[in-house]
mmCIF file of N, CA and C in Angstrom:
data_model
loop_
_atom_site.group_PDB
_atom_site.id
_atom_site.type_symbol
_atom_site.label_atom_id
_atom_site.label_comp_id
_atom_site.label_asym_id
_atom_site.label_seq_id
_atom_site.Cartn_x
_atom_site.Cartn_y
_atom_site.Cartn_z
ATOM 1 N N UNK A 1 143.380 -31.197 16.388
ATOM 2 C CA UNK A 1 144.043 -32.466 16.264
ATOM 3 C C UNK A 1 143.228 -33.535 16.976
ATOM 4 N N UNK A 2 142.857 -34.758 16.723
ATOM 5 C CA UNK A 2 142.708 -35.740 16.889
ATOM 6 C C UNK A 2 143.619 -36.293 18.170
ATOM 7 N N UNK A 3 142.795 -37.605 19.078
ATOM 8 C CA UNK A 3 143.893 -37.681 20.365
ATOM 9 C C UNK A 3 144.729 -38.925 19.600
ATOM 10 N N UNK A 4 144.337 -39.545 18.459
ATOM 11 C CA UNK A 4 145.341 -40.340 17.887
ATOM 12 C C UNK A 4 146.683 -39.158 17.732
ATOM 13 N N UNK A 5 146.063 -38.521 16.233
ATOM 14 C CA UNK A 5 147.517 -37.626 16.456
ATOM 15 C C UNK A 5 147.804 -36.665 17.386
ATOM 16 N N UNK A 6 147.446 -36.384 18.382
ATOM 17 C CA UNK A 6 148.112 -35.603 19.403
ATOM 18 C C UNK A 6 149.316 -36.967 19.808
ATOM 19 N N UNK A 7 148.796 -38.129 19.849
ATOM 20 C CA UNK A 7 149.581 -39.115 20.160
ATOM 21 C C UNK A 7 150.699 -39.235 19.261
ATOM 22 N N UNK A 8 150.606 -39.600 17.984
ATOM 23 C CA UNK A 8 151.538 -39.403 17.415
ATOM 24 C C UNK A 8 152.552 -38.040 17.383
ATOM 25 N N UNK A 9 152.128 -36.733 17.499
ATOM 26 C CA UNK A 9 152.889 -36.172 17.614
ATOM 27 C C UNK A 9 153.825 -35.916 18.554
ATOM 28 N N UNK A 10 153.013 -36.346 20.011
ATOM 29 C CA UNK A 10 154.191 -36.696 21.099
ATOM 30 C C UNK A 10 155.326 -38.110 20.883
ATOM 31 N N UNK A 11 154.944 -38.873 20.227
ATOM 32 C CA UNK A 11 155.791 -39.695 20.045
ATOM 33 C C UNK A 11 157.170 -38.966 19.163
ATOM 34 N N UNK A 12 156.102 -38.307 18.056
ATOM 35 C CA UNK A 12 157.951 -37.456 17.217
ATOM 36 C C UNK A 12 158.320 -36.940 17.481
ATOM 37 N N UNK A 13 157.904 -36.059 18.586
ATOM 38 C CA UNK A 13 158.524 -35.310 19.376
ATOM 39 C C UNK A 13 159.376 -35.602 20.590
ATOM 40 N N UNK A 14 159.269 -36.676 21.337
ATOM 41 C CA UNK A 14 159.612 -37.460 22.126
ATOM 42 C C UNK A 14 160.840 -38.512 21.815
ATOM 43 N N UNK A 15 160.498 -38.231 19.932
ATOM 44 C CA UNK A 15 162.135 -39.330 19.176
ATOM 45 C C UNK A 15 162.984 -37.537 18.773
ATOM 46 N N UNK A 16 162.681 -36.377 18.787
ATOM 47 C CA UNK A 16 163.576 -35.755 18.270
ATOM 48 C C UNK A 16 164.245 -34.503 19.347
ATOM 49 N N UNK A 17 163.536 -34.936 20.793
ATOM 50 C CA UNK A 17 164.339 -34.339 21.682
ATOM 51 C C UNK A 17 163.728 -34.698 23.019
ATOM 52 N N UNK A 18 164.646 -34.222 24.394
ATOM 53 C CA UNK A 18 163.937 -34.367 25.545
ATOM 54 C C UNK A 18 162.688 -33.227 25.896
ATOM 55 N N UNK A 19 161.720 -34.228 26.545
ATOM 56 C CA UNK A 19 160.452 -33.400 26.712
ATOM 57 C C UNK A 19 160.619 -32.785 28.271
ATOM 58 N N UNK A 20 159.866 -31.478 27.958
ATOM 59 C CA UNK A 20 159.529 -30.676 29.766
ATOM 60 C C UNK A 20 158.649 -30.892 30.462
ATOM 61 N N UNK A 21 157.850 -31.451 31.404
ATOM 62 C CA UNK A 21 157.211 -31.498 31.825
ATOM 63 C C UNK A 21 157.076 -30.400 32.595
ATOM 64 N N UNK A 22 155.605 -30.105 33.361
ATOM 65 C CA UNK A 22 155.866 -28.512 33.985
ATOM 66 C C UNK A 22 156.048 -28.804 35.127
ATOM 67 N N UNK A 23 156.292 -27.708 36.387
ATOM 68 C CA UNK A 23 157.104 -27.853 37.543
ATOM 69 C C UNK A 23 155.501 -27.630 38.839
ATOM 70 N N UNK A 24 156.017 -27.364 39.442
ATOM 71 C CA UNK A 24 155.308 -27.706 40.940
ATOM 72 C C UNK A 24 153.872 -26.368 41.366
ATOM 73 N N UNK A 25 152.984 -27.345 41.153
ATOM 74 C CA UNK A 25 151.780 -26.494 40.593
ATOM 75 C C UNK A 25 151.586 -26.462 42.279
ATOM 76 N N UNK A 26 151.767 -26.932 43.523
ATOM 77 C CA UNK A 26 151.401 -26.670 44.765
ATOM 78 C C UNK A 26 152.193 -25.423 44.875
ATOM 79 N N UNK A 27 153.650 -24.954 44.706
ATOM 80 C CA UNK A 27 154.412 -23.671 45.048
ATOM 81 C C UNK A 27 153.655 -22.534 44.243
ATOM 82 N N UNK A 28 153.275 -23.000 42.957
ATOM 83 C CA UNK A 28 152.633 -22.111 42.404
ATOM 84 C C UNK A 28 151.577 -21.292 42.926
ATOM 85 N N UNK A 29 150.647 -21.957 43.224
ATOM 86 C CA UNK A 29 149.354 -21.388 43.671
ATOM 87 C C UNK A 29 149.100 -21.180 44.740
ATOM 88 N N UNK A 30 150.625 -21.640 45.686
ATOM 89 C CA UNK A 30 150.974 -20.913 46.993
ATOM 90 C C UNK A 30 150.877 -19.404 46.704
ATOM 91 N N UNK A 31 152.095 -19.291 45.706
ATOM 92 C CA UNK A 31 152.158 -17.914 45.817
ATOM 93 C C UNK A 31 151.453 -17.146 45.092
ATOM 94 N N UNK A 32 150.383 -17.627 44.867
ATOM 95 C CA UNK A 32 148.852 -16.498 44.818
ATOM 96 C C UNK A 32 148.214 -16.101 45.959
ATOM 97 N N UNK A 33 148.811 -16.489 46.933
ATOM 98 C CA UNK A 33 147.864 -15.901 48.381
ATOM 99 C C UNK A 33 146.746 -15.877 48.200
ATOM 100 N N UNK A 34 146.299 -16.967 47.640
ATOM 101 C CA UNK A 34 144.739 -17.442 48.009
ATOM 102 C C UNK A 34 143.835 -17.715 49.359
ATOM 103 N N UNK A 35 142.624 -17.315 49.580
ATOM 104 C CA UNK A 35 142.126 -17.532 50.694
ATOM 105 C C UNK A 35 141.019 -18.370 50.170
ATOM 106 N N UNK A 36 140.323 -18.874 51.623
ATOM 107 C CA UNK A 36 139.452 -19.881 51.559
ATOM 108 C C UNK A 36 138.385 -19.341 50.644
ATOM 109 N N UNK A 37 137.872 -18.171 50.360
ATOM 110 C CA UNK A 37 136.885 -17.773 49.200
ATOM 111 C C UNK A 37 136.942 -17.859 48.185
ATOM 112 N N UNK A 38 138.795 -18.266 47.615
ATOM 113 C CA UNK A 38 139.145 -18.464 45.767
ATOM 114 C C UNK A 38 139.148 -20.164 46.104
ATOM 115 N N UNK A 39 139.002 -20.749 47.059
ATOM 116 C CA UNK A 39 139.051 -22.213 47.538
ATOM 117 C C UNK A 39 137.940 -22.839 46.886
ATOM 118 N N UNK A 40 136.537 -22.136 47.692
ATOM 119 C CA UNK A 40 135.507 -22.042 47.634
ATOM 120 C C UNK A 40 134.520 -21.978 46.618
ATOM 121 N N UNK A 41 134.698 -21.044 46.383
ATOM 122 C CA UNK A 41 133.967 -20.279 44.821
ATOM 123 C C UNK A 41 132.521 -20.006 45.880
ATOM 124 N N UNK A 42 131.485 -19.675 44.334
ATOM 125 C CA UNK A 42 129.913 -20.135 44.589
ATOM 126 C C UNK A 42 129.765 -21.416 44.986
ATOM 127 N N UNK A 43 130.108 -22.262 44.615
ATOM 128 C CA UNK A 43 129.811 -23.811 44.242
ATOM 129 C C UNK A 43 129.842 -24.252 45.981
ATOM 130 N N UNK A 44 130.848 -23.962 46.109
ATOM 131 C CA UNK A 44 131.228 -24.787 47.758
ATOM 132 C C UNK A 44 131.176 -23.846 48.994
ATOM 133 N N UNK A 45 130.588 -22.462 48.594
ATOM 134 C CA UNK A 45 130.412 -21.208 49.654
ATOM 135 C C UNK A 45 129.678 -21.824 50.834
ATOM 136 N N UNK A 46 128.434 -23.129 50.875
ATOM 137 C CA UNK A 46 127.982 -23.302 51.927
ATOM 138 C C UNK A 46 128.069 -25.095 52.141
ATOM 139 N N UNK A 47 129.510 -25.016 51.830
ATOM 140 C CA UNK A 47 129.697 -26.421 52.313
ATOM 141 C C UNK A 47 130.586 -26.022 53.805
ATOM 142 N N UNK A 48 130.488 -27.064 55.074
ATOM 143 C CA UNK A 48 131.263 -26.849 56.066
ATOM 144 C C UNK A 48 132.730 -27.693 55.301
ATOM 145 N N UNK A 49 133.193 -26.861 56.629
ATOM 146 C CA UNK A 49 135.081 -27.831 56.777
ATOM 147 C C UNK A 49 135.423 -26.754 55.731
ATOM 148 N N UNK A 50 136.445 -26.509 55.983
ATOM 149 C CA UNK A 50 137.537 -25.877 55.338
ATOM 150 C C UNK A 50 137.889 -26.495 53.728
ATOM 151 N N UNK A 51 138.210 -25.480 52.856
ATOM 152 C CA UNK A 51 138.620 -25.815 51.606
ATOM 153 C C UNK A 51 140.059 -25.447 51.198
ATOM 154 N N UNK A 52 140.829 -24.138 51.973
ATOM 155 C CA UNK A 52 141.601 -23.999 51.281
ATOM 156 C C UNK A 52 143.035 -24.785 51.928
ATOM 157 N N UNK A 53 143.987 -24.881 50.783
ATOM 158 C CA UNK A 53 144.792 -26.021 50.781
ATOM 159 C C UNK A 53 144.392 -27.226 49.438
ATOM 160 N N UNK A 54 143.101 -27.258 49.093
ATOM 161 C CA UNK A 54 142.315 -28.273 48.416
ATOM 162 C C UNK A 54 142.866 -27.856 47.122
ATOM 163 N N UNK A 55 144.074 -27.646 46.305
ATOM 164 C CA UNK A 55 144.412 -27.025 45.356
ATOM 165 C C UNK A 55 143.500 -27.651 44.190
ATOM 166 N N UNK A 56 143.193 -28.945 44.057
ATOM 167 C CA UNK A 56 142.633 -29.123 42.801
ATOM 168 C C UNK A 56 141.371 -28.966 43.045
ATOM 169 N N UNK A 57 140.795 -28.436 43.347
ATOM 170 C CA UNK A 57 139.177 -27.453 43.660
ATOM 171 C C UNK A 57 139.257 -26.259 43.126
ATOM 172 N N UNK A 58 140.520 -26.137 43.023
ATOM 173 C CA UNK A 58 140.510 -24.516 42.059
ATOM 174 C C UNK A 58 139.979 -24.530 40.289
ATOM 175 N N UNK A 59 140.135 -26.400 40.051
ATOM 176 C CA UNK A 59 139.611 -26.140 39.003
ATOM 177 C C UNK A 59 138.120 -26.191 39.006
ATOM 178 N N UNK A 60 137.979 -26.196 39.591
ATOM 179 C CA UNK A 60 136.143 -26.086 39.339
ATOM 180 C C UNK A 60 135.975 -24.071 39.953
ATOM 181 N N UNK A 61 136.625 -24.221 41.258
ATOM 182 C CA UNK A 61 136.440 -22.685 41.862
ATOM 183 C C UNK A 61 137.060 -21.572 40.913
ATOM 184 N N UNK A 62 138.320 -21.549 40.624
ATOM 185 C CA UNK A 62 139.405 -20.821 40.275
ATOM 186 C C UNK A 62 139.906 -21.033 38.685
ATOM 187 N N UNK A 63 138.856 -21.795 37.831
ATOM 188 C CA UNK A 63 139.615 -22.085 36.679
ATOM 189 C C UNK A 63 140.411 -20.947 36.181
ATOM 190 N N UNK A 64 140.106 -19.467 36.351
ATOM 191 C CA UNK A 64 141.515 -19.255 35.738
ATOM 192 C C UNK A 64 142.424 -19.089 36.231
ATOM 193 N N UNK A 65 142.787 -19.425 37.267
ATOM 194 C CA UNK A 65 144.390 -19.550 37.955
ATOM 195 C C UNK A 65 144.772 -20.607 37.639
ATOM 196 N N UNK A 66 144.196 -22.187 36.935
ATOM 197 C CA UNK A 66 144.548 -22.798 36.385
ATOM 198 C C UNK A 66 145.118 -22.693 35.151
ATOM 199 N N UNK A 67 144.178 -22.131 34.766
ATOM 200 C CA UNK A 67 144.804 -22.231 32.884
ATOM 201 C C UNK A 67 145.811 -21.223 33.008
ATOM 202 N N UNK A 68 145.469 -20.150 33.698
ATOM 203 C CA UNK A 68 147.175 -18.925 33.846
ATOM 204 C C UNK A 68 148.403 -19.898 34.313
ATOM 205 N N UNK A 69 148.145 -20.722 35.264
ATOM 206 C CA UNK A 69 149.414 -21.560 35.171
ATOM 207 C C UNK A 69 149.813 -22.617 34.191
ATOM 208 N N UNK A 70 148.894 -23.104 33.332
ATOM 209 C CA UNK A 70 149.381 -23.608 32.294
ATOM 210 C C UNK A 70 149.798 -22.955 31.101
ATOM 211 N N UNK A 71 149.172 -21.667 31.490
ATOM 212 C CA UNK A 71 150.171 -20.996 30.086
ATOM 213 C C UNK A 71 152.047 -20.332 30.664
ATOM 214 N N UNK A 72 151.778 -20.164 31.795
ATOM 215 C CA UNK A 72 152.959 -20.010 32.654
ATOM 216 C C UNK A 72 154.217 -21.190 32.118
ATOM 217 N N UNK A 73 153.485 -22.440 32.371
ATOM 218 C CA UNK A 73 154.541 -23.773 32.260
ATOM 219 C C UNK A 73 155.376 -23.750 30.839
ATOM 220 N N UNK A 74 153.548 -23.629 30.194
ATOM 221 C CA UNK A 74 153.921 -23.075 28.337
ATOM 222 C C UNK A 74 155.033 -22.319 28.457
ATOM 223 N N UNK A 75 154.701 -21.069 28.778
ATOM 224 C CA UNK A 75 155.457 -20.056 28.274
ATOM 225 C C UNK A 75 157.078 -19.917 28.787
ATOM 226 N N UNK A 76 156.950 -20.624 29.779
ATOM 227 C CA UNK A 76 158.641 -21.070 30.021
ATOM 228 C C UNK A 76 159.553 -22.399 29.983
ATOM 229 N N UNK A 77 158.662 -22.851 28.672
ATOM 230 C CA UNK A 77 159.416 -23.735 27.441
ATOM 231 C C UNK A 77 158.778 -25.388 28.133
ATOM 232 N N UNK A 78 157.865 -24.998 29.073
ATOM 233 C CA UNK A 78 157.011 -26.731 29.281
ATOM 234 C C UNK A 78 156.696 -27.504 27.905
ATOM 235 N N UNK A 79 156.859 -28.533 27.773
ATOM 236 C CA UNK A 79 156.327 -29.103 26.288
ATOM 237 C C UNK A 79 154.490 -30.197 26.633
ATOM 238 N N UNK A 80 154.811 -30.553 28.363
ATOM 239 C CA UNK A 80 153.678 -31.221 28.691
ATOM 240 C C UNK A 80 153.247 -30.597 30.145
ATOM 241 N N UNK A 81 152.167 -30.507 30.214
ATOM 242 C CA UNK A 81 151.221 -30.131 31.336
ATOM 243 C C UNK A 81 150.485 -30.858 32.032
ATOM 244 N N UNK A 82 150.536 -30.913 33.261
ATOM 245 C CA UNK A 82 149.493 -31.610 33.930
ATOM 246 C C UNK A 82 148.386 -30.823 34.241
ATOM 247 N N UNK A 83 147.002 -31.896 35.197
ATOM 248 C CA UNK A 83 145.783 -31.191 35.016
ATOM 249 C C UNK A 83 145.574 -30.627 36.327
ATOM 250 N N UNK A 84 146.778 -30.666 37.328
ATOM 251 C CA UNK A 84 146.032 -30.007 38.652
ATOM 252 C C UNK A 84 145.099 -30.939 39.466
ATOM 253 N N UNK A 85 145.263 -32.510 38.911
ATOM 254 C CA UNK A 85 144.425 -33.667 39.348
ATOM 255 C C UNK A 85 144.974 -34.321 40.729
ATOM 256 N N UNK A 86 146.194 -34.023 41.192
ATOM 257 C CA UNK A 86 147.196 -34.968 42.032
ATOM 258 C C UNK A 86 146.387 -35.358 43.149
ATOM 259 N N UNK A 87 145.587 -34.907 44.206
ATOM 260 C CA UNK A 87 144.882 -35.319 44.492
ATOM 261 C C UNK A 87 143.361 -35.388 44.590
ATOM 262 N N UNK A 88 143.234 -35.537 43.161
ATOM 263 C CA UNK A 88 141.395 -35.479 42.852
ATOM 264 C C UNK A 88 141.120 -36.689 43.265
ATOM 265 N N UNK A 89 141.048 -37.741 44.254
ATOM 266 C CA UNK A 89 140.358 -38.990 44.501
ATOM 267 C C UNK A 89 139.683 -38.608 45.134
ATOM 268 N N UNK A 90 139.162 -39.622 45.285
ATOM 269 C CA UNK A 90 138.109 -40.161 46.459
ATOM 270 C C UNK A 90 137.929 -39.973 47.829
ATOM 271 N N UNK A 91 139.450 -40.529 47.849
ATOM 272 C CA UNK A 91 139.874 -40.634 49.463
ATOM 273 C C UNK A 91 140.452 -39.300 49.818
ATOM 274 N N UNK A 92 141.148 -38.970 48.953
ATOM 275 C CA UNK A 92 141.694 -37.485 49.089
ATOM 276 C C UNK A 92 140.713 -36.322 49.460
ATOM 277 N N UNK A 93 139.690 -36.349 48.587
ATOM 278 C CA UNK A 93 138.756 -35.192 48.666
ATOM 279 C C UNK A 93 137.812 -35.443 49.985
ATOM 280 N N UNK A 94 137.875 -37.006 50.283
ATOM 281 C CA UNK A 94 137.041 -36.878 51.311
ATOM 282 C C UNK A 94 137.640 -36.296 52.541
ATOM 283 N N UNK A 95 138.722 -35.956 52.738
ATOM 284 C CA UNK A 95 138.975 -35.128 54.195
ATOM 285 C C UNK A 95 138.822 -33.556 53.776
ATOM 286 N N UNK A 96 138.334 -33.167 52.626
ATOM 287 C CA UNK A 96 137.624 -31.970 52.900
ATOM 288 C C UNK A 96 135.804 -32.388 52.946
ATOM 289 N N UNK A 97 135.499 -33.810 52.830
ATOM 290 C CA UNK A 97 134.256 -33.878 52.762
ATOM 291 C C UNK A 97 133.320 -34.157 52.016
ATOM 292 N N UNK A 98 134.021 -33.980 50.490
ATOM 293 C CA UNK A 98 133.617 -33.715 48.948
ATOM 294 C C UNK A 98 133.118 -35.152 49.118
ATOM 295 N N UNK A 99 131.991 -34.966 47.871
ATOM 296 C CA UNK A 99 131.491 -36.429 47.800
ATOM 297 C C UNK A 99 132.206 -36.900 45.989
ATOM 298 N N UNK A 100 132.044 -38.463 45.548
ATOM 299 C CA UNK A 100 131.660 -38.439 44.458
ATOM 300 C C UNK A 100 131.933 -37.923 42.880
ATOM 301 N N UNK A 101 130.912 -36.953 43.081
ATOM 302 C CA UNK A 101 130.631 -36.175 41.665
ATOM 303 C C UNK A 101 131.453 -35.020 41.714
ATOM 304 N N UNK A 102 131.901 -34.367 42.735
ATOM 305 C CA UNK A 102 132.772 -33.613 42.783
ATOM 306 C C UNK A 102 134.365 -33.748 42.474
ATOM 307 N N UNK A 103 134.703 -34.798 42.523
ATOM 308 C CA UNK A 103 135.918 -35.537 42.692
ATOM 309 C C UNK A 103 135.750 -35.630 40.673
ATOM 310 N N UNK A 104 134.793 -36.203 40.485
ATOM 311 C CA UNK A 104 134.724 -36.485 38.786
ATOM 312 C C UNK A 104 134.585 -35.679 37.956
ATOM 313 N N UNK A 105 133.694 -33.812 38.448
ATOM 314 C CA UNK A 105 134.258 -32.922 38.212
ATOM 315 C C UNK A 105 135.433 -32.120 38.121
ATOM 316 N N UNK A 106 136.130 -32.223 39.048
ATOM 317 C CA UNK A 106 137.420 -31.674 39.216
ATOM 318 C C UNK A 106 138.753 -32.012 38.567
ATOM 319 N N UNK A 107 138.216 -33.575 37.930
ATOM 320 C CA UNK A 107 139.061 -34.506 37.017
ATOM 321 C C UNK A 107 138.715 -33.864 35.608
ATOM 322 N N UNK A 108 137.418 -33.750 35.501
ATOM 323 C CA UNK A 108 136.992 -33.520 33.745
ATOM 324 C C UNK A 108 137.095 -31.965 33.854
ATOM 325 N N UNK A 109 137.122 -31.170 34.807
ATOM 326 C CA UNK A 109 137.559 -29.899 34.226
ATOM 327 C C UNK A 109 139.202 -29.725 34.460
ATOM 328 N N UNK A 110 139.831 -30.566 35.112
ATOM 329 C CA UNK A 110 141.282 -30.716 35.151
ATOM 330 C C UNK A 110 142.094 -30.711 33.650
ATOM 331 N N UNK A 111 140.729 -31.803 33.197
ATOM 332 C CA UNK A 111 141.240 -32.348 31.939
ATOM 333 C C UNK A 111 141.509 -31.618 30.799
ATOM 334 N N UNK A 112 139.916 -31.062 30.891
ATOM 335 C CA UNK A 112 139.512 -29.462 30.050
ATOM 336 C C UNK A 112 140.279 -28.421 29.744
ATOM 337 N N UNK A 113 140.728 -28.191 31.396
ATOM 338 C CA UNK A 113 141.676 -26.517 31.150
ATOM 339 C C UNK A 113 142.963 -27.342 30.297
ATOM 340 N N UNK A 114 143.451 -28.579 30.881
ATOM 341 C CA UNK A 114 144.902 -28.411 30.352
ATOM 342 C C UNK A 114 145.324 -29.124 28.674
ATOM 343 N N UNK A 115 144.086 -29.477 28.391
ATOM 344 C CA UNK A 115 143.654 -29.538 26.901
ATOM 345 C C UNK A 115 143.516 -28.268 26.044
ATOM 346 N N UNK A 116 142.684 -27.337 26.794
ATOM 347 C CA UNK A 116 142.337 -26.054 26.255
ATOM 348 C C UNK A 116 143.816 -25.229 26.024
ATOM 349 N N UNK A 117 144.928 -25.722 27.310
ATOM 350 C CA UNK A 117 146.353 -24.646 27.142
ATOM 351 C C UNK A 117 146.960 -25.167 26.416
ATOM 352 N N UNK A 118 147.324 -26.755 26.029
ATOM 353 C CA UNK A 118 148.052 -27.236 25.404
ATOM 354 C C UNK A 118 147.232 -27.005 23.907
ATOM 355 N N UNK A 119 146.307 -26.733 23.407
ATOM 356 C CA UNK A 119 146.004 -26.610 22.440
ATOM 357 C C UNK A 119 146.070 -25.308 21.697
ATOM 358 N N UNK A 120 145.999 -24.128 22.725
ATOM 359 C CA UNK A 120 145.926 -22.782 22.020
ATOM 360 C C UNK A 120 147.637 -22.437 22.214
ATOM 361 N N UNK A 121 148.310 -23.007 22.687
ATOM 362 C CA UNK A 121 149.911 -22.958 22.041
ATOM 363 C C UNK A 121 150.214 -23.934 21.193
ATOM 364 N N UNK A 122 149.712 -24.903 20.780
ATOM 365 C CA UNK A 122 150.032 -25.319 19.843
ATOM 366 C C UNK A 122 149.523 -24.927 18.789
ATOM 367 N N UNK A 123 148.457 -23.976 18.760
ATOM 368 C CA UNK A 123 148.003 -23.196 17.407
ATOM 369 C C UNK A 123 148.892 -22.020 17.427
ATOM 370 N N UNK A 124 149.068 -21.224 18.677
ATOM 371 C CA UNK A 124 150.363 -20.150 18.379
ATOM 372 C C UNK A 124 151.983 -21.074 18.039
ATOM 373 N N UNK A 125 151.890 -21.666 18.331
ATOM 374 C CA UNK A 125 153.245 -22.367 18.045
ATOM 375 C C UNK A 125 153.466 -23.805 17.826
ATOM 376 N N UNK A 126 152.570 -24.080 16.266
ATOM 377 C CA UNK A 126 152.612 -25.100 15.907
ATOM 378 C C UNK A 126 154.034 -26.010 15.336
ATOM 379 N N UNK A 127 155.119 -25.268 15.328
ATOM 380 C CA UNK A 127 156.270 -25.863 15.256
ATOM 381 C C UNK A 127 156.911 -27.069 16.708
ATOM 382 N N UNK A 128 156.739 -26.065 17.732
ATOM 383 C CA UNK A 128 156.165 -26.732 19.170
ATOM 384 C C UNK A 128 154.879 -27.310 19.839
ATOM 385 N N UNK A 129 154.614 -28.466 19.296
ATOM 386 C CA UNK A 129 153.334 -28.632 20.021
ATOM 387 C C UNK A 129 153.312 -29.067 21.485
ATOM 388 N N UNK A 130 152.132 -28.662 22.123
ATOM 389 C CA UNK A 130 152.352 -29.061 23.457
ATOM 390 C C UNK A 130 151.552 -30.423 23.781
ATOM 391 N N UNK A 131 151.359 -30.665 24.752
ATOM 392 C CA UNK A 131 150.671 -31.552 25.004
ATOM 393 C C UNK A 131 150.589 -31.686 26.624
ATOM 394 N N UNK A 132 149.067 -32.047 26.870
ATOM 395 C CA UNK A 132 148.170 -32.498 28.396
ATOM 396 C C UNK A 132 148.362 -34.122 28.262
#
């Protein structure tokens, strides 16, 4: 689909019932008992300061505990997903240190995974489409 009609289809969907948004992606990935090494990944193994807590670093470290929670949201009747972006800024990332390009990564693969979930349920369940 096109992001025109992804647009349009949230709109008819949005005139023919109330939409779900998904629920609280910080409790979530609490309870993965993650440590600072799924924080981390390769990518940030020899950066100082602490990472974990940094939940939206998982999408660059951890993408699939991302997309498993967007099929999670899916699969218990979410109609829209967020990207795990809440605090991808600037200012945010800088009290772990992050510069920049990291911050603009973590946005465009934010973007990625929750495009990629909302799209492969809406091919399993094109009666329901989802939408990022």
């Amino acid at each position: 689909m096109t992001r025109a009609e992804r647009i349009a289809a949230l709109h008819a969907a949005a005139r023919e019932r109330i939409l779900v948004l998904d629920g609280s992606w910080g409790v979530m990935i609490q309870r993965r008992g993650l440590d600072e090494a799924d924080f981390r990944g390769e990518r940030l193994a020899p950066h100082n300061g602490q990472m974990k807590g940094n939940n939206d670093i998982l999408c660059l470290t951890r993408p699939d505990i991302v997309a498993d929670l967007h099929d999670q949201y899916f699969a218990a009747g979410a109609d829209i997903s967020e990207t795990n972006t809440f605090s991808a800024t600037v200012i945010a990332q800088d009290d772990y240190g992050l510069e920049e390009q990291v911050v603009w990564d973590i946005n465009l693969e934010g973007a990625r995974l929750a495009r990629a979930a909302a799209d492969r349920w809406t091919a399993k369940e094109p009666h329901k489409p989802r939408f990022a």
